[in-house]
Coordinates of N, CA, C and O in Angstrom, one line a residue:
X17 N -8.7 111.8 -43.6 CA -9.7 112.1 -42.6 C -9.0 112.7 -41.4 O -9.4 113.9 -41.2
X18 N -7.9 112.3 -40.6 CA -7.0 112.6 -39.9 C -6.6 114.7 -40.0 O -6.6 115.4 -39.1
X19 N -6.5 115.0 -41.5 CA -6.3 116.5 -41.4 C -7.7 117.2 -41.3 O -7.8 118.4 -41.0
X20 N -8.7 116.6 -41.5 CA -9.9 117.6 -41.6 C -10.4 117.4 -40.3 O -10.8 118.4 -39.8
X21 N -10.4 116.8 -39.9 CA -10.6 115.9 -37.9 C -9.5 117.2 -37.1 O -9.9 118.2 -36.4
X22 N -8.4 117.0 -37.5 CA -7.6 118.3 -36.8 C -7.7 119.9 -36.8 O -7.5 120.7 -35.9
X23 N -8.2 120.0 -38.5 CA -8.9 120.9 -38.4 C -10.2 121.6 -37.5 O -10.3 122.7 -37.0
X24 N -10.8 120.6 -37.6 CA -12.4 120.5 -36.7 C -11.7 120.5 -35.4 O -12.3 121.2 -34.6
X25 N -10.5 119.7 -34.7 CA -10.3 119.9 -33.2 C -10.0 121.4 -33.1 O -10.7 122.0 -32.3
X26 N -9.1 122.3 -33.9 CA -9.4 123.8 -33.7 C -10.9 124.3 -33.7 O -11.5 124.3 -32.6
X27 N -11.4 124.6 -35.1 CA -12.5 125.2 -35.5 C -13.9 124.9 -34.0 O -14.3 125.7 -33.2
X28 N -14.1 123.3 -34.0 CA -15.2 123.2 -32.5 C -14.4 123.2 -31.6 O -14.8 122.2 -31.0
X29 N -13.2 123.8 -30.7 CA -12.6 123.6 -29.5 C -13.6 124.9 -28.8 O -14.4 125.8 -29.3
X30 N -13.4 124.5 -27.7 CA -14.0 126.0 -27.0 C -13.7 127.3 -27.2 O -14.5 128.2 -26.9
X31 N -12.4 127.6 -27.7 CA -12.1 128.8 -28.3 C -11.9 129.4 -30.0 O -11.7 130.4 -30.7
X32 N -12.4 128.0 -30.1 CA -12.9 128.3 -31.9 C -13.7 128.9 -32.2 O -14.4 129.2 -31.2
X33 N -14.2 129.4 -33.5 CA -15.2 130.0 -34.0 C -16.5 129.2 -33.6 O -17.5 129.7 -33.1
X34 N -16.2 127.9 -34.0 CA -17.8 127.0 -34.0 C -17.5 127.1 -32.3 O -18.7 126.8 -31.9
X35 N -16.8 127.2 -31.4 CA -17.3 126.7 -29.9 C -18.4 126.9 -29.2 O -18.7 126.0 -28.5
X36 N -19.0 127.7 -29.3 CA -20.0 128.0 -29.1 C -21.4 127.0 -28.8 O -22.4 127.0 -28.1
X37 N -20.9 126.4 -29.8 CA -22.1 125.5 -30.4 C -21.4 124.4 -30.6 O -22.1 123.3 -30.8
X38 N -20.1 124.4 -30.6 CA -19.8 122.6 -31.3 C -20.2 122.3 -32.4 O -21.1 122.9 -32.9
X39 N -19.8 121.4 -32.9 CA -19.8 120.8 -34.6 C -20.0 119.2 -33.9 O -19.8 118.7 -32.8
X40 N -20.7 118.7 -35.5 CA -20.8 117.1 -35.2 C -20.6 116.8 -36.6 O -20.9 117.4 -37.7
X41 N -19.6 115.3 -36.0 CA -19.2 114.5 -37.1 C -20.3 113.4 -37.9 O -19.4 112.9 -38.7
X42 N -20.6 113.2 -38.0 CA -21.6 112.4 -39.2 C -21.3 111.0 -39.0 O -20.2 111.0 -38.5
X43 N -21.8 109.5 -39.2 CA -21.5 108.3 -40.0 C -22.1 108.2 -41.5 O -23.1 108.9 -41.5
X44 N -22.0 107.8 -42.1 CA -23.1 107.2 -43.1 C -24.2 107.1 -43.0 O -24.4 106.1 -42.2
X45 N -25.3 107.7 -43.4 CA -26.5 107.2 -43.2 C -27.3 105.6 -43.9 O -27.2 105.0 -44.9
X46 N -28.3 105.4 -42.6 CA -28.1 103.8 -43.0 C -28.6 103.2 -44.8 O -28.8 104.0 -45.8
X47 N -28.9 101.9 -44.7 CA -29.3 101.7 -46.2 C -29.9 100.3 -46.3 O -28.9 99.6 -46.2
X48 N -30.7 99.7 -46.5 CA -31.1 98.3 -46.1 C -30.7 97.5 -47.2 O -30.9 96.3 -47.1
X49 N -29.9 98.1 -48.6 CA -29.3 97.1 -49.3 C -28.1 96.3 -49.3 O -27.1 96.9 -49.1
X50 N -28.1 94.9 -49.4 CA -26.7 94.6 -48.3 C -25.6 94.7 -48.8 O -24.7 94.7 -48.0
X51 N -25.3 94.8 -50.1 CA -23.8 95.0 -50.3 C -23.4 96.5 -50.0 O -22.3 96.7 -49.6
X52 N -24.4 97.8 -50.1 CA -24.0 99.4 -49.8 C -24.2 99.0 -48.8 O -23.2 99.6 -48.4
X53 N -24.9 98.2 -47.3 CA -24.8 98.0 -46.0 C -23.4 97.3 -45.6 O -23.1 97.2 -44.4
X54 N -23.0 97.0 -46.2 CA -21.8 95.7 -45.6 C -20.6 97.1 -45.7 O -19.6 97.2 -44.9
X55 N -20.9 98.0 -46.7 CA -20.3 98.5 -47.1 C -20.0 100.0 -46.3 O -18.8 100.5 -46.2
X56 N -21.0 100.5 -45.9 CA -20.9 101.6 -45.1 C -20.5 101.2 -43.5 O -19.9 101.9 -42.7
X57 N -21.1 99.8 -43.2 CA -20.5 99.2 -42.0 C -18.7 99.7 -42.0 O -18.2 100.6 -41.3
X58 N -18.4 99.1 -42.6 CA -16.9 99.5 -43.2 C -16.3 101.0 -43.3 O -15.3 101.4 -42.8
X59 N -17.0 101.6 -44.0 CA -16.5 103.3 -43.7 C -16.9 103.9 -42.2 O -16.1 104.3 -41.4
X60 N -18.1 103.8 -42.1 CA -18.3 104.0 -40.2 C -17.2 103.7 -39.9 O -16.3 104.4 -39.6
X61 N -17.2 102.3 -39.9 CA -16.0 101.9 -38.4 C -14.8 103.2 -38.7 O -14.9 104.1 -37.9
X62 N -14.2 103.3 -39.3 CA -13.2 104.2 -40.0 C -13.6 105.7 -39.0 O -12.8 106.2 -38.2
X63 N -14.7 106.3 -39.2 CA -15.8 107.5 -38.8 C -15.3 107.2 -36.8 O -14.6 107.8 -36.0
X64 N -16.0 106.1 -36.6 CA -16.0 106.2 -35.0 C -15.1 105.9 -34.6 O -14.9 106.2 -33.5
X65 N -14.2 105.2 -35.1 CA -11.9 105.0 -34.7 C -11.5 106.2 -34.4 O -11.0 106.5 -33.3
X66 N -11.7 107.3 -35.7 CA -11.5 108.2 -35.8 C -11.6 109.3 -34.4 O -10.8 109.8 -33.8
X67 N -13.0 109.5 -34.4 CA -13.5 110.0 -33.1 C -13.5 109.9 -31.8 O -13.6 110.7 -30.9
X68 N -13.4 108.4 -31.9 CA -13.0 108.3 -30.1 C -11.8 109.0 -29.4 O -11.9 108.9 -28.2
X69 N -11.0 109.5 -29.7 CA -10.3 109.9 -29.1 C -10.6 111.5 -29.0 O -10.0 112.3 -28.3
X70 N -11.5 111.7 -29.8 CA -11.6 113.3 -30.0 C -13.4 113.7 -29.4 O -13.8 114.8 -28.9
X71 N -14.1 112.8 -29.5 CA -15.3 112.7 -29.2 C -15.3 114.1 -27.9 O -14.5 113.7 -27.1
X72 N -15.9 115.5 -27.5 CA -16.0 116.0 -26.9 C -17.7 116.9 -26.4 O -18.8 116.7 -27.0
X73 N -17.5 117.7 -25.5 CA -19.2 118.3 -25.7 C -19.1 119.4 -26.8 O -20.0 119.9 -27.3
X74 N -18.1 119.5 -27.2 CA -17.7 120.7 -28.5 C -17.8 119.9 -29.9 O -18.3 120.5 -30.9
X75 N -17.3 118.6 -30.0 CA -16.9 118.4 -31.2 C -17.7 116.7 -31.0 O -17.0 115.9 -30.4
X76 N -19.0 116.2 -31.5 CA -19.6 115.7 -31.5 C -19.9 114.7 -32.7 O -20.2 115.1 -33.8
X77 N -19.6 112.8 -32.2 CA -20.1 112.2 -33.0 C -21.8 111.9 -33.0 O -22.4 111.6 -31.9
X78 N -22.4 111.8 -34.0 CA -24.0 111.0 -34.3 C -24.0 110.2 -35.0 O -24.1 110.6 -36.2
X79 N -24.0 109.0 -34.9 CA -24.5 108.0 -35.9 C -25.2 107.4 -36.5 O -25.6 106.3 -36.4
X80 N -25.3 108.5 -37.6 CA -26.7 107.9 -38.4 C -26.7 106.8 -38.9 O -27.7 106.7 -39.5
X81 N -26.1 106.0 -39.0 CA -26.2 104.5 -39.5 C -26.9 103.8 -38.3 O -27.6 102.9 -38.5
X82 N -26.6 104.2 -36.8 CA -27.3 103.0 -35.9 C -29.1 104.1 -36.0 O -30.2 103.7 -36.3
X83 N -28.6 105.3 -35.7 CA -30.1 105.6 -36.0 C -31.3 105.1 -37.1 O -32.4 104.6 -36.9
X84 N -30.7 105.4 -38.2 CA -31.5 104.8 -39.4 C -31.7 103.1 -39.3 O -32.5 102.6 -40.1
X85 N -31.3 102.4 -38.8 CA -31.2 101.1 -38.6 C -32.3 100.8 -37.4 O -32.5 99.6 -37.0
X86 N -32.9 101.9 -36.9 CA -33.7 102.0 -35.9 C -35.2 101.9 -36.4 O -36.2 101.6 -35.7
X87 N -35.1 102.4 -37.8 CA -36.4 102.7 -38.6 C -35.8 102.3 -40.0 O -35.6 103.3 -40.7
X88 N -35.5 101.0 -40.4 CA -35.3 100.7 -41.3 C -36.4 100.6 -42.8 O -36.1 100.5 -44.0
X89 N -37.3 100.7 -42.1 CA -38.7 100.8 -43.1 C -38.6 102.2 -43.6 O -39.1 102.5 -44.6
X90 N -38.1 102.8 -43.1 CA -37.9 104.6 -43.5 C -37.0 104.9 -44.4 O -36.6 106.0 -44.5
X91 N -36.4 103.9 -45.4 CA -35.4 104.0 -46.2 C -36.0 103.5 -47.2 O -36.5 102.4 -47.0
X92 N -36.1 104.1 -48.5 CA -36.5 103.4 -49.7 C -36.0 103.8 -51.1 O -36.2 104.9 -51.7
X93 N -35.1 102.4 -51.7 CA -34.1 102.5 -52.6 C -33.1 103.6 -52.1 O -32.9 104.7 -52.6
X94 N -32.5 103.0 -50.9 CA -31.1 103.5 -50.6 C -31.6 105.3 -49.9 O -30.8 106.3 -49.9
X95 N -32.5 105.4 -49.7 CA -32.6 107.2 -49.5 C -33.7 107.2 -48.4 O -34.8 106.9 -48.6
X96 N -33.3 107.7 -47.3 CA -34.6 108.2 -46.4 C -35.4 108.9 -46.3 O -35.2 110.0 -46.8
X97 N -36.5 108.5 -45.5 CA -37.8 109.3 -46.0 C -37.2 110.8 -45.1 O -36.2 111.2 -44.5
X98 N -38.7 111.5 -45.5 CA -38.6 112.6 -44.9 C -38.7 112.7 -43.1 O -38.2 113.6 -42.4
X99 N -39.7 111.5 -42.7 CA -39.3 111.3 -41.3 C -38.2 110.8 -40.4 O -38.1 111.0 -39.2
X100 N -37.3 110.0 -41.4 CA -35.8 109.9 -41.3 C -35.1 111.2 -40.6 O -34.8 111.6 -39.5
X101 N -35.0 111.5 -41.8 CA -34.3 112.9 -41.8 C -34.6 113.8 -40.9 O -33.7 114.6 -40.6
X102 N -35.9 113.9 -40.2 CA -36.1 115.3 -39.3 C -35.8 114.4 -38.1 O -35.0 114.7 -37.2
X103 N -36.3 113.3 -38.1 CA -35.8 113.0 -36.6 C -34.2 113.0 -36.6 O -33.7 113.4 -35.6
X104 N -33.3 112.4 -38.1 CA -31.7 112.5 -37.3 C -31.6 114.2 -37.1 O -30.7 114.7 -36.4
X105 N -32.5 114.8 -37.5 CA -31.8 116.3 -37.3 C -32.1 116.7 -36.1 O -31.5 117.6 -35.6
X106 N -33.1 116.1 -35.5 CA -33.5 116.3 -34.3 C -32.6 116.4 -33.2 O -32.4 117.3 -32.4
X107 N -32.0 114.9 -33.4 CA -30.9 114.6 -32.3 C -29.4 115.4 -32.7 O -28.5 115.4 -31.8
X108 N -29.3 116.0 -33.8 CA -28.3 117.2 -33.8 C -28.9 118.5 -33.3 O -28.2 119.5 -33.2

């Protein structure tokens, strides 16, 4: 994770190709079954360690795991609906 993260500090820096616009990094999107929930809990954390230190207005975390957890009825058999989806896109 570490080399593709470094890569992305070039690519979204303000003088990168993406600067312009910045890039965003992703979590897991959420899941109301508990062992893939216990479980993506666990890769996030990994996702926002990652980022804190890099977190910028160029190079952007969103977390779809607390978002989708927001509208947990909007997930069915592990996959969100379509109003899921446009709203996390919204907030990108």
């Amino acid at each position: 994770m570490e080399e593709a993260l470094t890569e992305l500090d070039e690519l979204c820096g303000l003088e990168g190709r993406a600067g312009g616009r910045g890039c965003n990094v992703q979590t897991i999107s959420w899941t109301n079954a508990v062992r893939d929930n216990e479980n993506f809990q666990l890769m996030n954390s990994y996702i926002r360690k990652a980022m804190e230190a890099r977190k910028s207005p160029s190079l952007r975390l969103v977390d779809f795991f607390a978002l989708g957890g927001g509208m947990p009825e909007e997930v069915v058999n592990g996959h969100g609906s379509q109003m899921l989806n446009l709203w996390m896109w919204q907030v990108m």
